[in-house]
JSON list of C-alpha atoms in Angstrom, two decimals:
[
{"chain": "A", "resi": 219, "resn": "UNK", "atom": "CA", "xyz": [2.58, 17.56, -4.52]},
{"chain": "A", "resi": 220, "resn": "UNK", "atom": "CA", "xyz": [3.67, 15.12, -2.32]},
{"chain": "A", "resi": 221, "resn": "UNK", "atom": "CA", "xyz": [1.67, 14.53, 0.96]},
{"chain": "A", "resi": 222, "resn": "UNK", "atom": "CA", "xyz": [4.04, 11.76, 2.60]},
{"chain": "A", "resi": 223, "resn": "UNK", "atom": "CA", "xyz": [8.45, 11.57, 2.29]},
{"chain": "A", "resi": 224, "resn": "UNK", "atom": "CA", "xyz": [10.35, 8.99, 3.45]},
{"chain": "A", "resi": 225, "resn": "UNK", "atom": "CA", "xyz": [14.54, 8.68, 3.56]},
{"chain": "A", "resi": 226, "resn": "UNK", "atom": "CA", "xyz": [16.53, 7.34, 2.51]},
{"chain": "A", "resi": 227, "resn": "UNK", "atom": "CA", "xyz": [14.91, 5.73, -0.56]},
{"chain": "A", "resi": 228, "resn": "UNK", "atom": "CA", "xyz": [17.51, 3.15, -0.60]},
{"chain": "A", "resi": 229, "resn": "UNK", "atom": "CA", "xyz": [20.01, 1.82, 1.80]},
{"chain": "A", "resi": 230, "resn": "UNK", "atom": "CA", "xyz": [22.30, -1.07, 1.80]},
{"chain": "A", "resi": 231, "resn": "UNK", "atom": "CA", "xyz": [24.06, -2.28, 5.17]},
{"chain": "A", "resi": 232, "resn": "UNK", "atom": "CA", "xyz": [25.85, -4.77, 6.50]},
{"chain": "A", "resi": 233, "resn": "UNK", "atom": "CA", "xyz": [24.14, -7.64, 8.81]},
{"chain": "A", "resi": 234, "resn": "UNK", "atom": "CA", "xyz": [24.01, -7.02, 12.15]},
{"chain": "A", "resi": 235, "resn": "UNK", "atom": "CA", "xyz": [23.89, -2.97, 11.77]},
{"chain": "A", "resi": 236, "resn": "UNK", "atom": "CA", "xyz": [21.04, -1.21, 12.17]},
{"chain": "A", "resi": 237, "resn": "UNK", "atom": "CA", "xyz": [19.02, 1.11, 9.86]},
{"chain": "A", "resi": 238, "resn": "UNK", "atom": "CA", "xyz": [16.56, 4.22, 10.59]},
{"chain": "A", "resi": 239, "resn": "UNK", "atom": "CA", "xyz": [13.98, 4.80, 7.99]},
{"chain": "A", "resi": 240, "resn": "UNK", "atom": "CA", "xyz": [12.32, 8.00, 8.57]},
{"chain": "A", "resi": 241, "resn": "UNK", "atom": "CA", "xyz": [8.54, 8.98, 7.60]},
{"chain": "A", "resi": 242, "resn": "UNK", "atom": "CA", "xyz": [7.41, 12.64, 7.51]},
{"chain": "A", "resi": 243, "resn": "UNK", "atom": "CA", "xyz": [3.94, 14.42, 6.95]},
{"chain": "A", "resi": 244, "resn": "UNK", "atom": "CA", "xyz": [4.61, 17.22, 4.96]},
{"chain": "A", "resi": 245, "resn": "UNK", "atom": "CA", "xyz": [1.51, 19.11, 5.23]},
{"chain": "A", "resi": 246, "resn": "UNK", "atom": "CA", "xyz": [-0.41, 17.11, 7.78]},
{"chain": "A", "resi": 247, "resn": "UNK", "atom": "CA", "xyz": [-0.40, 16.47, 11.31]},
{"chain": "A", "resi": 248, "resn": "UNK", "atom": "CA", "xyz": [-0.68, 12.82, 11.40]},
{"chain": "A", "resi": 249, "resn": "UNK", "atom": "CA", "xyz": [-1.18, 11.21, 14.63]},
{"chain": "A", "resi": 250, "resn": "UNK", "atom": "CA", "xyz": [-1.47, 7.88, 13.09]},
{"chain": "A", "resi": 251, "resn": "UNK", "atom": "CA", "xyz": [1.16, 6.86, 10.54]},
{"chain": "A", "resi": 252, "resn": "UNK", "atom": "CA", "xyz": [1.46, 3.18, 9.20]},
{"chain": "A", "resi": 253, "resn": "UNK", "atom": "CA", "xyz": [4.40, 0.89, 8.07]},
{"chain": "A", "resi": 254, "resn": "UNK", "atom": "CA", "xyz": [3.99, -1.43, 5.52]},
{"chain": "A", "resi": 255, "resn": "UNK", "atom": "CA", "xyz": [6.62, -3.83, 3.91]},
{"chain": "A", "resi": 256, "resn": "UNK", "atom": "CA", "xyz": [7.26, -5.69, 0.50]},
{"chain": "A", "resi": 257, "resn": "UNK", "atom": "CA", "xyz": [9.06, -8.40, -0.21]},
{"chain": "A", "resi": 258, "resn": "UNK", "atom": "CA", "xyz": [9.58, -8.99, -4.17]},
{"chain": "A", "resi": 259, "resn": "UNK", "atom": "CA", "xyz": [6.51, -9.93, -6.17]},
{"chain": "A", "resi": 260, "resn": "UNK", "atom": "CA", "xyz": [4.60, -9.88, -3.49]},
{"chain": "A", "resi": 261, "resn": "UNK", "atom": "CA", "xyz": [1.67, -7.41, -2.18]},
{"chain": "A", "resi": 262, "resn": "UNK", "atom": "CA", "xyz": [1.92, -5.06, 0.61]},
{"chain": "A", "resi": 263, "resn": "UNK", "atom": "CA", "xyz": [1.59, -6.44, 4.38]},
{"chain": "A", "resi": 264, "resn": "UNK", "atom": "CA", "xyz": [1.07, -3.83, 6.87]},
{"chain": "A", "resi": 265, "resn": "UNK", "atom": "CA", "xyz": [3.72, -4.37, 9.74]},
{"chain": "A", "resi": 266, "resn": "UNK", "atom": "CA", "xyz": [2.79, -1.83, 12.73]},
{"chain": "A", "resi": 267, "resn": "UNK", "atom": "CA", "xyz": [0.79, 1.31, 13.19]},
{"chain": "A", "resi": 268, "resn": "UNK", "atom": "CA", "xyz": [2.75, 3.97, 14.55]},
{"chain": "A", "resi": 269, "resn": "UNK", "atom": "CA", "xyz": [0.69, 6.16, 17.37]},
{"chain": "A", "resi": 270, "resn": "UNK", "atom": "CA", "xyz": [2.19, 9.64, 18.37]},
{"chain": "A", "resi": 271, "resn": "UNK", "atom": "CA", "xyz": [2.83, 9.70, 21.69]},
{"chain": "A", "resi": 272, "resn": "UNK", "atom": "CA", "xyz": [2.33, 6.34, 22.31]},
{"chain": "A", "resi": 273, "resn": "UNK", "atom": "CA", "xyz": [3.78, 2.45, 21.93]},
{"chain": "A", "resi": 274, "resn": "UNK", "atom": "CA", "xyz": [2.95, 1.13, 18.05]},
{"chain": "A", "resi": 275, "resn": "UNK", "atom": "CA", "xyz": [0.88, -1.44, 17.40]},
{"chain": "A", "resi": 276, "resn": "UNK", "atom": "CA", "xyz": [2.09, -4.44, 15.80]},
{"chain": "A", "resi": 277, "resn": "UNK", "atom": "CA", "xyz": [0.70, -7.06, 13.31]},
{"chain": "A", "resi": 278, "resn": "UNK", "atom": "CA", "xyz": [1.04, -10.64, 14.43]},
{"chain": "A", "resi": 279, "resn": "UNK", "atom": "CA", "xyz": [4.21, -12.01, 13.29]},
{"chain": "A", "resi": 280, "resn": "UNK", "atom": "CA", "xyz": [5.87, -8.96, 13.45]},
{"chain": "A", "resi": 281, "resn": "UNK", "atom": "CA", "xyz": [8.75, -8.54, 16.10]},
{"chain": "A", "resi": 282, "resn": "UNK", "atom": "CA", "xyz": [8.64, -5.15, 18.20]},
{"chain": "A", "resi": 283, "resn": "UNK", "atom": "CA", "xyz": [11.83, -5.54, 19.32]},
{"chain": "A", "resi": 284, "resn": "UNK", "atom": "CA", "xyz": [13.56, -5.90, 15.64]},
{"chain": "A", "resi": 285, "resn": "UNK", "atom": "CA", "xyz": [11.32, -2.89, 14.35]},
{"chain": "A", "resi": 286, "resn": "UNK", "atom": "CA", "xyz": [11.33, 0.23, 16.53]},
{"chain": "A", "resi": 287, "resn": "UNK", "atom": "CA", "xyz": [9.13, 2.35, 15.87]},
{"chain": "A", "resi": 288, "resn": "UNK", "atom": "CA", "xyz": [9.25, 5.99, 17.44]},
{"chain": "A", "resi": 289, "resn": "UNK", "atom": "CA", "xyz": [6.50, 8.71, 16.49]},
{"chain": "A", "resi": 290, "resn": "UNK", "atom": "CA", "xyz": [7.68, 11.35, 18.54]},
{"chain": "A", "resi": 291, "resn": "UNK", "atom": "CA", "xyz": [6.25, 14.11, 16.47]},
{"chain": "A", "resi": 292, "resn": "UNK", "atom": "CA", "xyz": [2.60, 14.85, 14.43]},
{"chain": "A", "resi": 293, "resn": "UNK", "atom": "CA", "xyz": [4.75, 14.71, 11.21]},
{"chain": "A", "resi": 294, "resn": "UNK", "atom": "CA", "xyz": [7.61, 12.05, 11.86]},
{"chain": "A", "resi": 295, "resn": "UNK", "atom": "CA", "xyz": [7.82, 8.49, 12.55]},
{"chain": "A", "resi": 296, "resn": "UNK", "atom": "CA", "xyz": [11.10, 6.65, 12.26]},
{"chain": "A", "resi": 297, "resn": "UNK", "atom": "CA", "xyz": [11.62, 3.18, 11.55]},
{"chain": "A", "resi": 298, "resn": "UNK", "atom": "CA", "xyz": [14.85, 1.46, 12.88]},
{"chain": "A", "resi": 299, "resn": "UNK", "atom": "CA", "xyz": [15.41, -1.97, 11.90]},
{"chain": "A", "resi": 300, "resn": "UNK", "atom": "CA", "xyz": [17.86, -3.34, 14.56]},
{"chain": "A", "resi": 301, "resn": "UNK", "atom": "CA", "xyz": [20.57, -6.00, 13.83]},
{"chain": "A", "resi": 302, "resn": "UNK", "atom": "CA", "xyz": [19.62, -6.40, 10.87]},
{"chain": "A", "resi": 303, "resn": "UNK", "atom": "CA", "xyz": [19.88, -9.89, 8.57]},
{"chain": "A", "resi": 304, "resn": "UNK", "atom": "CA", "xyz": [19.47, -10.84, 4.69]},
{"chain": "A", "resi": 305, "resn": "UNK", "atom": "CA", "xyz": [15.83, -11.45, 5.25]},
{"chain": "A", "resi": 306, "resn": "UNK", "atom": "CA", "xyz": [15.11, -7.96, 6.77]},
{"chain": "A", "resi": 307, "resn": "UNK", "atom": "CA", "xyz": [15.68, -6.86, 2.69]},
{"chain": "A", "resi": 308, "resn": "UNK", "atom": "CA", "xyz": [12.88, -5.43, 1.56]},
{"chain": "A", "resi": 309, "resn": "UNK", "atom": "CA", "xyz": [10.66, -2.68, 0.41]},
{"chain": "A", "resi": 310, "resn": "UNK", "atom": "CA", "xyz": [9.15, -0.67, 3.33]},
{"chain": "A", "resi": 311, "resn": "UNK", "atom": "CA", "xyz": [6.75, 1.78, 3.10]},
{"chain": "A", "resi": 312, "resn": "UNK", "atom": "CA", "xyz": [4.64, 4.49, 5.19]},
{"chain": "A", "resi": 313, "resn": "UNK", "atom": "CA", "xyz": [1.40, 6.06, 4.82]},
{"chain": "A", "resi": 314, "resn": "UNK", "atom": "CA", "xyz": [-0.64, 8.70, 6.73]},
{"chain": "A", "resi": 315, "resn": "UNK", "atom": "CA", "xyz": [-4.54, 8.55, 6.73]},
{"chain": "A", "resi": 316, "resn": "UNK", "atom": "CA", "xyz": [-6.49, 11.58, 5.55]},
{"chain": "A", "resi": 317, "resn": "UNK", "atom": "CA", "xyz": [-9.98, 11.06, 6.45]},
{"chain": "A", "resi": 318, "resn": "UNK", "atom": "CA", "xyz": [-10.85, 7.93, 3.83]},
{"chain": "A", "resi": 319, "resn": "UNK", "atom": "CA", "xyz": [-7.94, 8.16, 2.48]},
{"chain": "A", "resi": 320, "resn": "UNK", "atom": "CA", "xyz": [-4.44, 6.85, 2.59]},
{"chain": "A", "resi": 321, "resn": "UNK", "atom": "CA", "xyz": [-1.32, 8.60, 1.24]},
{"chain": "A", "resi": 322, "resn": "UNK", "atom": "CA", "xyz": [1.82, 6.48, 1.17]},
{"chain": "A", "resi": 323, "resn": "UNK", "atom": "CA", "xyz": [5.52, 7.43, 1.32]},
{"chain": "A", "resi": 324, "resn": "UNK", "atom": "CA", "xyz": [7.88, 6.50, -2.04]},
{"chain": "A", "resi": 325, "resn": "UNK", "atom": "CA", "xyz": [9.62, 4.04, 0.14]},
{"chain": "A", "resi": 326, "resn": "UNK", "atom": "CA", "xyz": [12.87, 2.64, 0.90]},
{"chain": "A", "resi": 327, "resn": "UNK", "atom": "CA", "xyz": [14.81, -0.01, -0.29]},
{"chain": "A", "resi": 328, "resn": "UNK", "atom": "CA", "xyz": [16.82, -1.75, 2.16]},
{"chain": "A", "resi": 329, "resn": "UNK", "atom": "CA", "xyz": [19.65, -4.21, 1.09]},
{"chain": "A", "resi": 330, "resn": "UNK", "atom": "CA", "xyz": [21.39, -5.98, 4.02]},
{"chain": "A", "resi": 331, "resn": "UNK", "atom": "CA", "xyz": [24.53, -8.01, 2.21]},
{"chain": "B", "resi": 11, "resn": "UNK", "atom": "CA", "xyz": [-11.18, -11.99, 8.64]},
{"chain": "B", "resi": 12, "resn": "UNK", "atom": "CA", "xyz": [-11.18, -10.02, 5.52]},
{"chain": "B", "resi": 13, "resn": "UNK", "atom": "CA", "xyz": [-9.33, -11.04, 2.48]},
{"chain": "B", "resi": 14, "resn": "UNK", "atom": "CA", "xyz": [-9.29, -9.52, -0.64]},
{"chain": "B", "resi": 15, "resn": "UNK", "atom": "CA", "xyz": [-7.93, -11.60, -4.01]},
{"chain": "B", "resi": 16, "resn": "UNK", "atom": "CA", "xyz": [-7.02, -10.43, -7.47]},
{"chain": "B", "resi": 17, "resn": "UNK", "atom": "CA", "xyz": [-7.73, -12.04, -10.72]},
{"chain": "B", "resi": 18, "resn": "UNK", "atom": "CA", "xyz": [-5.83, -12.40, -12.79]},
{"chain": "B", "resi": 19, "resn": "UNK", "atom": "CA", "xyz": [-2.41, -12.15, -10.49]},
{"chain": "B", "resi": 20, "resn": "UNK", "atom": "CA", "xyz": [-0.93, -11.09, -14.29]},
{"chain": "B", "resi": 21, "resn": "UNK", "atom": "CA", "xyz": [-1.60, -9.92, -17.61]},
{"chain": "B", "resi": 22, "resn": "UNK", "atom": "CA", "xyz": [-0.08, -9.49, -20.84]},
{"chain": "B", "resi": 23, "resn": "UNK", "atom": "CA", "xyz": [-1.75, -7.47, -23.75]},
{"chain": "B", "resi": 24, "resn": "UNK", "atom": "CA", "xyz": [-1.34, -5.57, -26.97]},
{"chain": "B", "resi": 25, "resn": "UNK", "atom": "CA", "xyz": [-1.33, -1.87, -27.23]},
{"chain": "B", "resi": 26, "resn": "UNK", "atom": "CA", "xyz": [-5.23, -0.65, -27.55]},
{"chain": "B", "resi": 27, "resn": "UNK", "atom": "CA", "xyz": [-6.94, -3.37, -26.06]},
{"chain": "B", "resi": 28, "resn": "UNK", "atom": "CA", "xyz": [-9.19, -2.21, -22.86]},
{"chain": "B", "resi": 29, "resn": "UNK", "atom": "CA", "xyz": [-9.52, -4.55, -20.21]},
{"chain": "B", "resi": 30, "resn": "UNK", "atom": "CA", "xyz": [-10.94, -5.60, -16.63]},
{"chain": "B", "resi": 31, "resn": "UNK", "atom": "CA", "xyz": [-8.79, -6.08, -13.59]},
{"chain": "B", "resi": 32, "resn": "UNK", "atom": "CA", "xyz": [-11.09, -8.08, -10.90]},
{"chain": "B", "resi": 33, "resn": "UNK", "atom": "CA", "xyz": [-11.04, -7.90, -7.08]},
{"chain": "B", "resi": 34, "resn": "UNK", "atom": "CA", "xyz": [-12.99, -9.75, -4.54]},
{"chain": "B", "resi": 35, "resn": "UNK", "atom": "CA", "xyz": [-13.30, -9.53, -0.85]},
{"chain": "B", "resi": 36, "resn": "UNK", "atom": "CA", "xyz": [-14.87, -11.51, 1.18]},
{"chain": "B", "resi": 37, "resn": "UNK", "atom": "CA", "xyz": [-16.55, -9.05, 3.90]},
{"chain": "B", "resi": 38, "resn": "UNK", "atom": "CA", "xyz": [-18.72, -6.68, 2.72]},
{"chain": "B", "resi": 39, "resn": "UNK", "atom": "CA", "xyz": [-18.75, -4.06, 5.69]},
{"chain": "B", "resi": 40, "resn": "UNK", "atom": "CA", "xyz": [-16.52, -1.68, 4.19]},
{"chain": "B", "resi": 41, "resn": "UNK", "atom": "CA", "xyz": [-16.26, 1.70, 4.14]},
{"chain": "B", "resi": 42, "resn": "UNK", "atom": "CA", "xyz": [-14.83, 2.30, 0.85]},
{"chain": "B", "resi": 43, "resn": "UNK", "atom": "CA", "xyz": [-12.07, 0.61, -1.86]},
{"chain": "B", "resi": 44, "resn": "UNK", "atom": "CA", "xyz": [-9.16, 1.79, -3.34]},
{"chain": "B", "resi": 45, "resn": "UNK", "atom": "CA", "xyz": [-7.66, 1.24, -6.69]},
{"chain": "B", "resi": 46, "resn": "UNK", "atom": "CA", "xyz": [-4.06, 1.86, -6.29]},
{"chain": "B", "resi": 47, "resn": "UNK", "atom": "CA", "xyz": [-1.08, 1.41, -9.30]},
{"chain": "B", "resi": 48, "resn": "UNK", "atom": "CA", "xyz": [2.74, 0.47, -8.35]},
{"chain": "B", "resi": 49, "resn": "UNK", "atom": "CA", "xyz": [5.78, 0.98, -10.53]},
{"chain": "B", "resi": 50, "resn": "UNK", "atom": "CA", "xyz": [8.56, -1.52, -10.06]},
{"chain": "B", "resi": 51, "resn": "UNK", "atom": "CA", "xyz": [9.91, -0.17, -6.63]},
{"chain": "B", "resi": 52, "resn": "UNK", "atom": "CA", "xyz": [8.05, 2.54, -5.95]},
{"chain": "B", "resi": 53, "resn": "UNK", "atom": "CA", "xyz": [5.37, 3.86, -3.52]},
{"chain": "B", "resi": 54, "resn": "UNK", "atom": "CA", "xyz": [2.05, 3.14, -4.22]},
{"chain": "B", "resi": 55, "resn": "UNK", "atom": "CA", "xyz": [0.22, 5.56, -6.31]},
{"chain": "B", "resi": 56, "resn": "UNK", "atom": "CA", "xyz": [-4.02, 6.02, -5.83]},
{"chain": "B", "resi": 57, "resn": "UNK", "atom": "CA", "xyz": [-6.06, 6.23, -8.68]},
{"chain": "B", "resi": 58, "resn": "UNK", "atom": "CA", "xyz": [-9.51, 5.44, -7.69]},
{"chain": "B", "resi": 59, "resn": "UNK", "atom": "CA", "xyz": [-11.62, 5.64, -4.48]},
{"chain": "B", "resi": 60, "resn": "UNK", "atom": "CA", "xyz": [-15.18, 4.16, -4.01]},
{"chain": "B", "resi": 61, "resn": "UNK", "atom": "CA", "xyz": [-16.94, 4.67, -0.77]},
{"chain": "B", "resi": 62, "resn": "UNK", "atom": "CA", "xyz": [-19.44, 1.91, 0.07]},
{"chain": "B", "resi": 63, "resn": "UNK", "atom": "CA", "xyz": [-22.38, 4.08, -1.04]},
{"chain": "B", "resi": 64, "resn": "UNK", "atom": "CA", "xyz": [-20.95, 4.18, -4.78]},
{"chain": "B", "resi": 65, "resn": "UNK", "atom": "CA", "xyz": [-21.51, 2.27, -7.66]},
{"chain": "B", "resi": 66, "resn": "UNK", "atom": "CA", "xyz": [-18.12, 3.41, -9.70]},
{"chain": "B", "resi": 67, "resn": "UNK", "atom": "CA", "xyz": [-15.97, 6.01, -10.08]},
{"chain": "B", "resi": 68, "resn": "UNK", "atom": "CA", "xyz": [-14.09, 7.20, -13.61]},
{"chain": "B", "resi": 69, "resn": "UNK", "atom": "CA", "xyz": [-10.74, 8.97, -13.41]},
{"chain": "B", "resi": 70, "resn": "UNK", "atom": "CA", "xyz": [-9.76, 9.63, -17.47]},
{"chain": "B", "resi": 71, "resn": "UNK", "atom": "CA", "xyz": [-9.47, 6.26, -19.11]},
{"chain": "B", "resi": 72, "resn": "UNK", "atom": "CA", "xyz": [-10.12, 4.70, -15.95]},
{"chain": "B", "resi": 73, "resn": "UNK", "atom": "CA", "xyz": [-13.44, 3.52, -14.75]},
{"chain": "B", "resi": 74, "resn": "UNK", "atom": "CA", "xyz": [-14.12, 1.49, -11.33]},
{"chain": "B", "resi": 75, "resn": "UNK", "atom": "CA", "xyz": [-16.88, -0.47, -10.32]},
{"chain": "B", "resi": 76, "resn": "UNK", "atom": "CA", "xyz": [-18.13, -1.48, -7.16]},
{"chain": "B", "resi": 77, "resn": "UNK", "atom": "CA", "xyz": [-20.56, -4.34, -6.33]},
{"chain": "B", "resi": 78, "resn": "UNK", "atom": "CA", "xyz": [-20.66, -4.20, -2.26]},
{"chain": "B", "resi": 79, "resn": "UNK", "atom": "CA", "xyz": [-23.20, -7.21, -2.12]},
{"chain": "B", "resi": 80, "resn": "UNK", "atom": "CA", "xyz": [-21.15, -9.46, -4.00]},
{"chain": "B", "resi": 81, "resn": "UNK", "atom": "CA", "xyz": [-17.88, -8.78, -2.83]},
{"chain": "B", "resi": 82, "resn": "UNK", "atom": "CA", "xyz": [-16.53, -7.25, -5.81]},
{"chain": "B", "resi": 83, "resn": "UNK", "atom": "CA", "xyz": [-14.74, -4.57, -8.37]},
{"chain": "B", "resi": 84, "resn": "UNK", "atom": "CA", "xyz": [-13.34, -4.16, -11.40]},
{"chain": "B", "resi": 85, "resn": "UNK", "atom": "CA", "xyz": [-11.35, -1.82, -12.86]},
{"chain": "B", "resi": 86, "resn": "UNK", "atom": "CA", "xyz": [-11.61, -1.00, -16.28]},
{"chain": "B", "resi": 87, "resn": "UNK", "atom": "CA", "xyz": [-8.96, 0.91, -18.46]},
{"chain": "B", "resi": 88, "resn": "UNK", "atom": "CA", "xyz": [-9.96, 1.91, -21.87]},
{"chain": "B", "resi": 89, "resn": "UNK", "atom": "CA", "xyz": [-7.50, 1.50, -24.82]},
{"chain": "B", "resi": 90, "resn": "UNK", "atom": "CA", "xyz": [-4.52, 0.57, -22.82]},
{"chain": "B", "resi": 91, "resn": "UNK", "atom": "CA", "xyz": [-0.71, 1.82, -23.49]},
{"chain": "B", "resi": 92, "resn": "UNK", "atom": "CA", "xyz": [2.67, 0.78, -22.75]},
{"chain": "B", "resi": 93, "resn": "UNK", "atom": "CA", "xyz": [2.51, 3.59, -19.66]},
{"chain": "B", "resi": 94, "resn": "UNK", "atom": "CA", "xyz": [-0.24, 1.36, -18.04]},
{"chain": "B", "resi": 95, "resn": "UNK", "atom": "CA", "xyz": [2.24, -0.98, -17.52]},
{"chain": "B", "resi": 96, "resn": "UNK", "atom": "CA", "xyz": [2.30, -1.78, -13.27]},
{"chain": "B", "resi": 97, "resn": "UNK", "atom": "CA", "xyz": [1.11, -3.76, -10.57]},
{"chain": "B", "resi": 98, "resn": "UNK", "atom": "CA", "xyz": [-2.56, -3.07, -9.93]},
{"chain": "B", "resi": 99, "resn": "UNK", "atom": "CA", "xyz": [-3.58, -3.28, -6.05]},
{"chain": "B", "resi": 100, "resn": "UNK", "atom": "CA", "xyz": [-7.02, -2.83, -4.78]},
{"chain": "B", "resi": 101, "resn": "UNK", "atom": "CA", "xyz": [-7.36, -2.57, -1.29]},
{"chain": "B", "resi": 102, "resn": "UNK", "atom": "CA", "xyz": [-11.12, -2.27, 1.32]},
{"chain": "B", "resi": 103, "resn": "UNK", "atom": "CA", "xyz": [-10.93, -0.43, 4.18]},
{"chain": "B", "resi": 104, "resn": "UNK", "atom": "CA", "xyz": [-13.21, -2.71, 6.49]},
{"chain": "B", "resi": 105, "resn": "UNK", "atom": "CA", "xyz": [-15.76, -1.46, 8.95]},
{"chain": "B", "resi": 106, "resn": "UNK", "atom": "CA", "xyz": [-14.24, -4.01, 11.70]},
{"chain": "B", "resi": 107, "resn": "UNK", "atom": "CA", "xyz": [-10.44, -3.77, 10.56]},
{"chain": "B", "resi": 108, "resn": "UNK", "atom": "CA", "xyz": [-10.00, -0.15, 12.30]},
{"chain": "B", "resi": 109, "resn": "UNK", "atom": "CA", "xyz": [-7.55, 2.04, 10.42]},
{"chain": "B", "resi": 110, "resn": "UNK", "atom": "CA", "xyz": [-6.46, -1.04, 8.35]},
{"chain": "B", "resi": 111, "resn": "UNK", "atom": "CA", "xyz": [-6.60, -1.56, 5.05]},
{"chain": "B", "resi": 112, "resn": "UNK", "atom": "CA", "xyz": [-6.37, -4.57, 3.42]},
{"chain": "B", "resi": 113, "resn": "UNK", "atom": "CA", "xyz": [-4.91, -5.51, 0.28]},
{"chain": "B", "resi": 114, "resn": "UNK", "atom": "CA", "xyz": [-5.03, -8.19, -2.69]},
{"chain": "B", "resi": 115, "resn": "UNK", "atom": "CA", "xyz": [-1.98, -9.71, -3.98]},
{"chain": "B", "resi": 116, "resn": "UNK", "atom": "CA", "xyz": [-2.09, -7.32, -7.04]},
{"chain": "B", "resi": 117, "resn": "UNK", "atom": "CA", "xyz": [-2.14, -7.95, -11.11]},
{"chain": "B", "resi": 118, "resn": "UNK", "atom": "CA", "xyz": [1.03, -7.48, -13.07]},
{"chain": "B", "resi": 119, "resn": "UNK", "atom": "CA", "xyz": [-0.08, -5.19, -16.03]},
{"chain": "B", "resi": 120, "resn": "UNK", "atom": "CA", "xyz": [2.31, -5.57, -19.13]},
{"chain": "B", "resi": 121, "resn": "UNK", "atom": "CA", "xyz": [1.22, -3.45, -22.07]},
{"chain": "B", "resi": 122, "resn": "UNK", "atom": "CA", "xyz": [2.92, -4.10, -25.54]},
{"chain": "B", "resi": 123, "resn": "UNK", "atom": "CA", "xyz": [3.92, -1.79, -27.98]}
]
């Protein structure tokens, strides 16, 4: 069964809203979750590692302040893309490590129009 | 830095045929590579983990190889079917990268009927 949820799995908004993406362990305690991102055709590019308890670590290139990330629990981390603009529209998706092992989320499909 | 590269970035081939996905990376202290398949906007889905002490691993008509000195992988699948049809990412989890795991760019898998 699944190891990793995400929701929604697709969401379209309006520019300048914002947009929570949430990421849940099901049957894990995760203290370390990860968000990745997609655009089209393109591979996977890992955007922040979410700590519990703790600030998130972002890549390079990737602005903290436009992508909050809270991981307030062992089994959720939420992502909230604030004001969001066309080129926010993407595919993002979470994972949880499990020893060597990473199990990733279905994802969500954001559409800002 | 590692990178990791995928060759060919697509592919296009009859019903039945078995072929060989490459992927290269360019530091060899890993701990292990993954093998992972992607539907058209979905998660990502792994089918094949090597740790760094393996030569290959085989998963049904799948078999993975693992060449640590060189840099490289394959993955092989035997008599291929329209189902095999997806984007094929490998991705090395890197001794110096942390919890990171870095991936290629992918190969686009079209199987014809």
């Amino acid at each position: 069964g699944a190891v990793v949820s995400q929701h929604p799995s697709r969401v379209i908004c309006k520019s300048g809203t914002s947009v929570k993406i949430e990421c849940r362990s099901l049957d894990f305690q995760a203290t370390t979750m990860f968000w990745y991102r997609q655009f089209p055709k393109q591979s996977l590019m890992l955007m922040a590692t979410s700590n519990e308890g703790s600030k998130a670590t972002y890549e390079q290139g990737v602005e903290k302040d436009k992508f909050l990330i809270n991981h307030a629990s062992l089994t959720l981390s939420t992502l909230t893309v604030t004001s969001a603009h066309p080129e926010d529209s993407s595919f993002y998706i979470c994972s949880i490590q499990i020893k060597e092992t990473q199990y990733f989320g279905p994802g969500t499909r954001l559409l800002v129009l | 830095k590692q990178e990791v590269t995928q060759i060919p970035a697509a592919l296009s081939v009859p019903e039945g045929e078995n072929l060989v996905l490459n992927c290269s990376f360019t530091d060899s202290a890993i701990y292990n590579l993954q093998w992972f398949r992607q539907d058209p906007g979905k998660g990502l889905t792994s089918l094949l983990l090597i740790q760094s002490s393996q030569r290959e691993q085989t998963s049904g008509r799948l078999n993975a190889s693992l060449d640590k000195s060189s840099g490289r992988s394959t993955l092989y699948i035997a008599a291929s079917q329209p189902g095999d049809s997806a984007t094929y990412l490998c991705a090395v989890w890197a001794i110096n990268a942390g919890n990171m795991l870095t991936f290629g760019g992918g190969t686009r898998l079209m199987v014809k009927p």
